[in-house]
PDB file of C-alpha atoms in Angstrom:
ATOM      1  CA  MET A 849       5.813 -28.914 -44.747  1.00 51.00           C
ATOM      2  CA  THR A 850       6.073 -33.118 -46.059  1.00 53.00           C
ATOM      3  CA  PHE A 851       3.704 -35.433 -45.493  1.00 45.00           C
ATOM      4  CA  LYS A 852       5.725 -37.114 -43.079  1.00 49.00           C
ATOM      5  CA  ASN A 853       6.193 -33.899 -40.696  1.00 51.00           C
ATOM      6  CA  ILE A 854       2.491 -33.610 -41.106  1.00 49.00           C
ATOM      7  CA  SER A 855       1.423 -37.095 -39.966  1.00 50.00           C
ATOM      8  CA  VAL A 856       3.979 -36.479 -36.803  1.00 43.00           C
ATOM      9  CA  CYS A 857       2.144 -33.671 -35.958  1.00 47.00           C
ATOM     10  CA  LEU A 858      -1.218 -35.048 -36.019  1.00 44.00           C
ATOM     11  CA  PHE A 859      -0.273 -37.827 -34.004  1.00 45.00           C
ATOM     12  CA  PHE A 860       1.145 -35.499 -31.175  1.00 42.00           C
ATOM     13  CA  LEU A 861      -1.871 -33.439 -31.633  1.00 44.00           C
ATOM     14  CA  LEU A 862      -3.908 -36.614 -31.639  1.00 43.00           C
ATOM     15  CA  GLY A 863      -1.903 -38.125 -28.423  1.00 45.00           C
ATOM     16  CA  TYR A 864      -2.839 -34.659 -26.574  1.00 42.00           C
ATOM     17  CA  PHE A 865      -6.280 -34.537 -27.036  1.00 41.00           C
ATOM     18  CA  LEU A 866      -6.981 -37.639 -25.962  1.00 41.00           C
ATOM     19  CA  HIS A 867      -4.941 -37.321 -22.811  1.00 49.00           C
ATOM     20  CA  ALA A 868      -5.711 -33.691 -22.047  1.00 69.00           C
ATOM     21  CA  GLN A 869      -7.400 -33.179 -18.813  1.00 83.00           C
ATOM     22  CA  LYS A 870     -11.020 -32.184 -18.559  1.00 92.00           C
ATOM     23  CA  VAL A 871     -12.620 -30.499 -15.081  1.00 94.00           C
ATOM     24  CA  TYR A 872     -16.167 -30.070 -15.741  1.00 93.00           C
ATOM     25  CA  LEU A 873     -19.632 -30.103 -13.290  1.00 96.00           C
ATOM     26  CA  SER A 874     -21.431 -33.725 -13.778  1.00 95.00           C
ATOM     27  CA  LYS A 875     -24.072 -32.779 -11.366  1.00 95.00           C
ATOM     28  CA  VAL A 876     -26.023 -29.656 -10.354  1.00 97.00           C
ATOM     29  CA  GLU A 877     -28.374 -30.124  -7.551  1.00 96.00           C
ATOM     30  CA  LYS A 878     -28.731 -26.546  -6.510  1.00 96.00           C
ATOM     31  CA  THR A 879     -27.429 -23.233  -6.340  1.00 96.00           C
ATOM     32  CA  ASN A 880     -26.367 -20.526  -4.117  1.00 96.00           C
ATOM     33  CA  ASP A 881     -25.804 -16.900  -4.322  1.00 94.00           C
ATOM     34  CA  ASN A 882     -23.572 -16.377  -1.908  1.00 92.00           C
ATOM     35  CA  LYS A 883     -20.047 -14.142  -3.033  1.00 90.00           C
ATOM     36  CA  GLU A 884     -17.629 -16.000  -0.433  1.00 93.00           C
ATOM     37  CA  LYS A 885     -14.041 -16.486  -1.610  1.00 92.00           C
ATOM     38  CA  HIS A 886     -12.829 -19.335   0.410  1.00 93.00           C
ATOM     39  CA  PHE A 887     -13.234 -23.392  -0.775  1.00 96.00           C
ATOM     40  CA  PHE A 888     -12.451 -25.573   2.064  1.00 96.00           C
ATOM     41  CA  GLN A 889     -12.582 -29.383   2.670  1.00 96.00           C
ATOM     42  CA  ILE A 890     -15.075 -30.742   5.101  1.00 94.00           C
ATOM     43  CA  ASP A 891     -16.008 -34.224   6.193  1.00 89.00           C
ATOM     44  CA  LYS A 892     -19.275 -35.063   4.637  1.00 81.00           C
ATOM     45  CA  ASN A 893     -19.879 -37.719   7.366  1.00 80.00           C
ATOM     46  CA  ASN A 894     -19.909 -34.758  10.195  1.00 70.00           C
ATOM     47  CA  SER A 895     -21.315 -32.169   8.378  1.00 72.00           C
ATOM     48  CA  ALA A 896     -24.679 -30.080   7.940  1.00 85.00           C
ATOM     49  CA  ALA A 897     -23.522 -28.838   4.854  1.00 92.00           C
ATOM     50  CA  GLU A 898     -25.906 -27.961   2.013  1.00 94.00           C
ATOM     51  CA  TYR A 899     -25.030 -30.545  -0.883  1.00 95.00           C
ATOM     52  CA  LEU A 900     -24.915 -28.618  -4.478  1.00 97.00           C
ATOM     53  CA  GLY A 901     -23.172 -30.581  -6.552  1.00 97.00           C
ATOM     54  CA  GLU A 902     -20.508 -32.589  -7.988  1.00 97.00           C
ATOM     55  CA  ILE A 903     -17.357 -31.726 -10.123  1.00 98.00           C
ATOM     56  CA  GLU A 904     -15.176 -34.479 -12.098  1.00 97.00           C
ATOM     57  CA  VAL A 905     -12.240 -34.422 -13.096  1.00 97.00           C
ATOM     58  CA  GLN A 906     -10.645 -36.848 -16.132  1.00 95.00           C
ATOM     59  CA  GLY A 907      -6.743 -36.685 -17.102  1.00 94.00           C
ATOM     60  CA  PHE A 908      -3.628 -36.383 -15.058  1.00 93.00           C
ATOM     61  CA  SER A 909      -1.729 -33.340 -14.481  1.00 92.00           C
ATOM     62  CA  ASN A 910       1.261 -32.332 -12.386  1.00 90.00           C
ATOM     63  CA  ASP A 911      -0.023 -28.803 -12.379  1.00 92.00           C
ATOM     64  CA  ASP A 912      -2.127 -28.843  -9.171  1.00 93.00           C
ATOM     65  CA  PHE A 913      -2.622 -25.425  -8.777  1.00 91.00           C
ATOM     66  CA  ALA A 914      -4.158 -25.141 -12.521  1.00 92.00           C
ATOM     67  CA  VAL A 915      -6.191 -27.838 -11.705  1.00 94.00           C
ATOM     68  CA  PHE A 916      -6.946 -26.605  -8.666  1.00 95.00           C
ATOM     69  CA  THR A 917      -8.039 -23.540 -10.335  1.00 93.00           C
ATOM     70  CA  ASN A 918     -10.617 -24.995 -12.821  1.00 95.00           C
ATOM     71  CA  ILE A 919     -12.321 -27.009  -9.818  1.00 96.00           C
ATOM     72  CA  TYR A 920     -12.484 -23.808  -8.080  1.00 96.00           C
ATOM     73  CA  LYS A 921     -14.020 -21.380 -11.097  1.00 95.00           C
ATOM     74  CA  LYS A 922     -16.526 -24.058 -11.600  1.00 96.00           C
ATOM     75  CA  ALA A 923     -17.666 -24.678  -8.010  1.00 97.00           C
ATOM     76  CA  LYS A 924     -17.795 -20.633  -7.791  1.00 96.00           C
ATOM     77  CA  ASP A 925     -20.379 -20.787 -10.498  1.00 96.00           C
ATOM     78  CA  ILE A 926     -22.785 -22.421  -8.305  1.00 97.00           C
ATOM     79  CA  GLY A 927     -21.735 -20.967  -4.949  1.00 97.00           C
ATOM     80  CA  ALA A 928     -19.894 -23.705  -3.205  1.00 97.00           C
ATOM     81  CA  ASN A 929     -17.831 -22.710  -0.801  1.00 96.00           C
ATOM     82  CA  SER A 930     -16.859 -26.041   0.408  1.00 96.00           C
ATOM     83  CA  PHE A 931     -15.814 -29.699  -0.844  1.00 97.00           C
ATOM     84  CA  ALA A 932     -15.221 -33.570  -0.329  1.00 96.00           C
ATOM     85  CA  TYR A 933     -13.895 -36.147  -1.922  1.00 95.00           C
ATOM     86  CA  GLN A 934     -16.317 -38.588  -3.566  1.00 92.00           C
ATOM     87  CA  PRO A 935     -14.611 -42.301  -4.358  1.00 90.00           C
ATOM     88  CA  PHE A 936     -15.639 -44.316  -7.108  1.00 85.00           C
ATOM     89  CA  GLU A 937     -17.383 -47.520  -6.143  1.00 75.00           C
ATOM     90  CA  THR A 938     -16.912 -51.103  -7.437  1.00 71.00           C
ATOM     91  CA  ILE A 939     -19.779 -53.013  -8.478  1.00 73.00           C
ATOM     92  CA  ASP A 940     -19.414 -54.992  -5.188  1.00 73.00           C
ATOM     93  CA  GLU A 941     -19.833 -51.644  -3.821  1.00 73.00           C
ATOM     94  CA  LYS A 942     -16.229 -51.381  -2.407  1.00 77.00           C
ATOM     95  CA  LYS A 943     -14.099 -48.069  -2.568  1.00 78.00           C
ATOM     96  CA  GLN A 944     -12.058 -47.813  -4.785  1.00 83.00           C
ATOM     97  CA  PRO A 945      -8.404 -45.940  -3.720  1.00 86.00           C
ATOM     98  CA  PHE A 946      -8.097 -42.711  -5.026  1.00 91.00           C
ATOM     99  CA  ASN A 947      -6.730 -41.907  -8.602  1.00 93.00           C
ATOM    100  CA  PRO A 948      -4.969 -38.616  -9.593  1.00 92.00           C
ATOM    101  CA  ALA A 949      -6.335 -39.046 -13.133  1.00 93.00           C
ATOM    102  CA  ASN A 950      -9.861 -39.792 -12.334  1.00 94.00           C
ATOM    103  CA  TYR A 951     -11.662 -38.448  -9.535  1.00 96.00           C
ATOM    104  CA  LYS A 952     -15.034 -36.701  -8.339  1.00 96.00           C
ATOM    105  CA  ILE A 953     -15.784 -33.885  -5.422  1.00 97.00           C
ATOM    106  CA  LYS A 954     -18.958 -33.099  -3.920  1.00 96.00           C
ATOM    107  CA  LEU A 955     -19.406 -29.349  -3.546  1.00 97.00           C
ATOM    108  CA  TYR A 956     -20.944 -27.697  -0.501  1.00 96.00           C
ATOM    109  CA  TYR A 957     -22.400 -24.659   1.103  1.00 96.00           C
ATOM    110  CA  THR A 958     -21.093 -24.593   4.570  1.00 95.00           C
ATOM    111  CA  SER A 959     -21.925 -22.019   7.245  1.00 92.00           C
ATOM    112  CA  LYS A 960     -19.038 -19.852   8.416  1.00 90.00           C
ATOM    113  CA  GLU A 961     -19.502 -21.139  12.099  1.00 90.00           C
ATOM    114  CA  GLU A 962     -18.515 -24.543  11.022  1.00 90.00           C
ATOM    115  CA  LEU A 963     -15.319 -23.892   8.521  1.00 91.00           C
ATOM    116  CA  SER A 964     -14.050 -21.909  10.952  1.00 90.00           C
ATOM    117  CA  ARG A 965     -13.332 -24.574  13.508  1.00 88.00           C
ATOM    118  CA  PRO A 966      -9.676 -24.601  14.922  1.00 89.00           C
ATOM    119  CA  SER A 967      -7.474 -27.182  13.622  1.00 91.00           C
ATOM    120  CA  ASP A 968      -3.791 -26.229  15.558  1.00 92.00           C
ATOM    121  CA  SER A 969      -2.319 -28.406  12.684  1.00 96.00           C
ATOM    122  CA  ILE A 970       0.742 -27.815   9.764  1.00 97.00           C
ATOM    123  CA  PHE A 971       0.312 -29.474   7.042  1.00 97.00           C
ATOM    124  CA  LEU A 972       3.639 -29.817   5.350  1.00 97.00           C
ATOM    125  CA  PHE A 973       3.318 -30.606   1.163  1.00 96.00           C
ATOM    126  CA  SER A 974       6.199 -32.236  -0.723  1.00 94.00           C
ATOM    127  CA  SER A 975       6.532 -30.922  -4.772  1.00 90.00           C
ATOM    128  CA  SER A 976       4.051 -32.753  -7.402  1.00 90.00           C
ATOM    129  CA  VAL A 977       7.459 -34.260  -8.909  1.00 89.00           C
ATOM    130  CA  LYS A 978      10.409 -34.437  -6.706  1.00 88.00           C
ATOM    131  CA  PRO A 979      10.907 -35.712  -3.389  1.00 91.00           C
ATOM    132  CA  GLN A 980      12.127 -33.093  -0.630  1.00 90.00           C
ATOM    133  CA  LYS A 981      14.489 -33.902   2.451  1.00 90.00           C
ATOM    134  CA  ILE A 982      13.335 -31.604   5.318  1.00 93.00           C
ATOM    135  CA  SER A 983      13.418 -31.486   8.885  1.00 94.00           C
ATOM    136  CA  VAL A 984      11.226 -30.523  11.925  1.00 95.00           C
ATOM    137  CA  ASN A 985      12.820 -29.803  15.123  1.00 95.00           C
ATOM    138  CA  LYS A 986      16.036 -31.533  13.477  1.00 92.00           C
ATOM    139  CA  THR A 987      13.950 -34.653  12.970  1.00 94.00           C
ATOM    140  CA  GLU A 988      14.995 -35.723   9.406  1.00 94.00           C
ATOM    141  CA  ILE A 989      11.885 -36.335   7.090  1.00 94.00           C
ATOM    142  CA  ILE A 990      11.926 -37.428   3.465  1.00 93.00           C
ATOM    143  CA  LEU A 991       8.593 -36.466   1.633  1.00 94.00           C
ATOM    144  CA  GLN A 992       7.955 -38.632  -1.594  1.00 95.00           C
ATOM    145  CA  PRO A 993       6.233 -36.548  -4.432  1.00 95.00           C
ATOM    146  CA  ARG A 994       2.710 -35.977  -4.152  1.00 96.00           C
ATOM    147  CA  SER A 995       2.781 -36.595  -0.052  1.00 96.00           C
ATOM    148  CA  PHE A 996       2.428 -34.500   3.076  1.00 97.00           C
ATOM    149  CA  VAL A 997       2.846 -34.782   6.845  1.00 97.00           C
ATOM    150  CA  THR A 998       0.689 -33.447   9.242  1.00 97.00           C
ATOM    151  CA  ILE A 999       1.913 -31.838  12.630  1.00 96.00           C
ATOM    152  CA  LYS A1000      -0.247 -31.492  15.412  1.00 95.00           C
ATOM    153  CA  THR A1001       0.857 -28.957  17.538  1.00 96.00           C
ATOM    154  CA  ILE A1002       1.605 -28.088  21.228  1.00 95.00           C
ATOM    155  CA  PRO A1003       0.628 -24.228  22.591  1.00 95.00           C
ATOM    156  CA  GLY A1004       3.624 -22.644  23.053  1.00 95.00           C
ATOM    157  CA  GLU A1005       5.900 -24.972  21.521  1.00 96.00           C
ATOM    158  CA  THR A1006       8.068 -23.805  18.563  1.00 97.00           C
ATOM    159  CA  TYR A1007       8.334 -25.839  15.548  1.00 97.00           C
ATOM    160  CA  VAL A1008      11.547 -25.276  13.294  1.00 95.00           C
ATOM    161  CA  ILE A1009      11.419 -26.453   9.808  1.00 95.00           C
ATOM    162  CA  SER A1010      14.184 -26.546   7.427  1.00 92.00           C
ATOM    163  CA  THR A1011      14.513 -27.945   3.762  1.00 88.00           C
ATOM    164  CA  LYS A1012      18.035 -29.144   5.092  1.00 77.00           C
ATOM    165  CA  LYS A1013      19.658 -27.719   1.625  1.00 71.00           C
ATOM    166  CA  LEU A1014      23.034 -25.416   1.429  1.00 58.00           C
ATOM    167  CA  LEU A1015      21.300 -22.289   0.775  1.00 62.00           C
ATOM    168  CA  GLY A1016      17.725 -23.694   1.765  1.00 72.00           C
ATOM    169  CA  SER A1017      14.921 -22.001   3.733  1.00 85.00           C
ATOM    170  CA  THR A1018      14.478 -22.354   7.588  1.00 89.00           C
ATOM    171  CA  ILE A1019      11.165 -21.290   9.127  1.00 91.00           C
ATOM    172  CA  LYS A1020       9.537 -21.261  12.614  1.00 94.00           C
ATOM    173  CA  VAL A1021       5.939 -21.794  13.720  1.00 95.00           C
ATOM    174  CA  LEU A1022       4.755 -21.240  17.265  1.00 95.00           C
ATOM    175  CA  GLY A1023       1.960 -23.477  18.467  1.00 94.00           C
ATOM    176  CA  GLN A1024      -1.146 -21.666  19.780  1.00 92.00           C
ATOM    177  CA  SER A1025      -4.300 -22.748  21.339  1.00 91.00           C
ATOM    178  CA  HIS A1026      -7.510 -22.839  19.296  1.00 91.00           C
ATOM    179  CA  SER A1027      -5.402 -21.940  16.220  1.00 92.00           C
ATOM    180  CA  PRO A1028      -6.316 -22.403  12.078  1.00 93.00           C
ATOM    181  CA  ALA A1029      -4.209 -25.095  10.025  1.00 94.00           C
ATOM    182  CA  GLN A1030      -1.161 -23.709   8.568  1.00 95.00           C
ATOM    183  CA  TYR A1031       0.028 -25.013   5.044  1.00 95.00           C
ATOM    184  CA  PHE A1032       3.493 -25.081   3.930  1.00 94.00           C
ATOM    185  CA  GLN A1033       4.861 -26.363   0.305  1.00 93.00           C
ATOM    186  CA  MET A1034       8.331 -27.607   0.752  1.00 89.00           C
ATOM    187  CA  SER A1035       9.611 -27.235  -3.124  1.00 76.00           C
ATOM    188  CA  SER A1036      12.334 -25.047  -4.920  1.00 51.00           C
ATOM    189  CA  ILE A1037      10.262 -25.159  -8.474  1.00 50.00           C
ATOM    190  CA  ARG A1038       8.939 -22.015  -9.739  1.00 48.00           C
ATOM    191  CA  VAL A1039       5.156 -21.630  -8.660  1.00 48.00           C
ATOM    192  CA  ARG A1040       2.518 -19.088 -10.141  1.00 51.00           C
ATOM    193  CA  SER A1041       0.733 -16.658  -7.180  1.00 50.00           C
ATOM    194  CA  ASN A1042      -2.853 -16.464  -6.427  1.00 53.00           C
ATOM    195  CA  ASN A1043      -4.676 -13.559  -8.472  1.00 52.00           C
ATOM    196  CA  TYR A1044      -6.424 -11.080  -6.530  1.00 39.00           C
ATOM    197  CA  GLY A1045      -9.461 -12.172  -5.267  1.00 47.00           C
ATOM    198  CA  GLU A1046      -8.735 -16.130  -5.791  1.00 56.00           C
ATOM    199  CA  PRO A1047      -7.192 -18.434  -2.925  1.00 57.00           C
ATOM    200  CA  GLY A1048      -4.110 -20.016  -4.112  1.00 52.00           C
ATOM    201  CA  ILE A1049      -0.152 -19.204  -3.060  1.00 53.00           C
ATOM    202  CA  ASN A1050       0.313 -16.522  -0.822  1.00 52.00           C
ATOM    203  CA  LEU A1051       3.971 -16.078   0.053  1.00 50.00           C
ATOM    204  CA  LYS A1052       7.094 -17.784  -1.025  1.00 55.00           C
ATOM    205  CA  SER A1053      10.020 -17.553   0.782  1.00 53.00           C
ATOM    206  CA  GLY A1054      13.037 -19.717  -0.589  1.00 58.00           C
ATOM    207  CA  ASP A1055      11.972 -23.055  -1.399  1.00 83.00           C
ATOM    208  CA  ILE A1056       9.399 -22.674   1.606  1.00 89.00           C
ATOM    209  CA  THR A1057       5.980 -21.438   0.329  1.00 89.00           C
ATOM    210  CA  VAL A1058       3.347 -20.735   2.113  1.00 89.00           C
ATOM    211  CA  LEU A1059      -0.506 -21.898   0.789  1.00 92.00           C
ATOM    212  CA  ASP A1060      -3.979 -20.527   1.390  1.00 92.00           C
ATOM    213  CA  ARG A1061      -6.250 -23.187   3.297  1.00 94.00           C
ATOM    214  CA  SER A1062      -8.218 -23.481   0.074  1.00 95.00           C
ATOM    215  CA  PHE A1063      -4.895 -24.763  -2.060  1.00 94.00           C
ATOM    216  CA  GLY A1064      -3.880 -26.384   0.739  1.00 95.00           C
ATOM    217  CA  ASP A1065      -7.063 -28.502   1.237  1.00 97.00           C
ATOM    218  CA  PHE A1066      -6.952 -29.437  -2.049  1.00 97.00           C
ATOM    219  CA  LEU A1067      -3.570 -30.776  -1.859  1.00 96.00           C
ATOM    220  CA  ARG A1068      -4.547 -32.468   1.516  1.00 96.00           C
ATOM    221  CA  MET A1069      -7.480 -34.406  -0.786  1.00 96.00           C
ATOM    222  CA  ILE A1070      -5.112 -35.452  -3.947  1.00 96.00           C
ATOM    223  CA  TYR A1071      -1.898 -35.960  -2.170  1.00 97.00           C
ATOM    224  CA  SER A1072      -0.868 -38.943   0.077  1.00 95.00           C
ATOM    225  CA  GLU A1073      -0.105 -38.568   3.800  1.00 95.00           C
ATOM    226  CA  ASN A1074       2.894 -39.905   5.448  1.00 91.00           C
ATOM    227  CA  LYS A1075       1.360 -41.370   8.510  1.00 80.00           C
TER     228      LYS A1075
END
């Protein structure tokens, strides 16, 4: 290998390490010895959750599931079963907008009763890289990359969700009173299934993927909502 080739390799390796994503526990207040597998988002302003610590993410990655997996494993190291986004503040105490390349998450232990509150909502997520054209009950919606839409369901009403492609997928979701939230990602990209005992991706049907609530809650935090 020539000196020039070695220099090029070293340059790319240096760039990789400088831009590599890091996920680490930045603070540990206490630990909890629970063995619960779920990891749900909560509203820290309306919660009696027990604060455990914080995670900080530095560097951007389009592989949202890999990022979530790293966060999940570190959260479980201290027994967290819930989380909330913690905005950075400027010198004048103004909250900064979410930055996918650098953010903090507060970790909590929350009671099962509080985490099991009904939602009656459907969350539809785009992919991390491409816009997705979908329809809900024949109403067309364009989801930009890293965005989602929330549908508040009505008991007894059926919601027909389609990806509007020649060989695209269509699903029907029935609205039920006091039901848990349901999460779907609308994308034709290849995704990885969750490992046994870990939350993540439960089922893929064509280009509509059913997500576990834990991963869905994480996407709700890092994606922008279409109002």
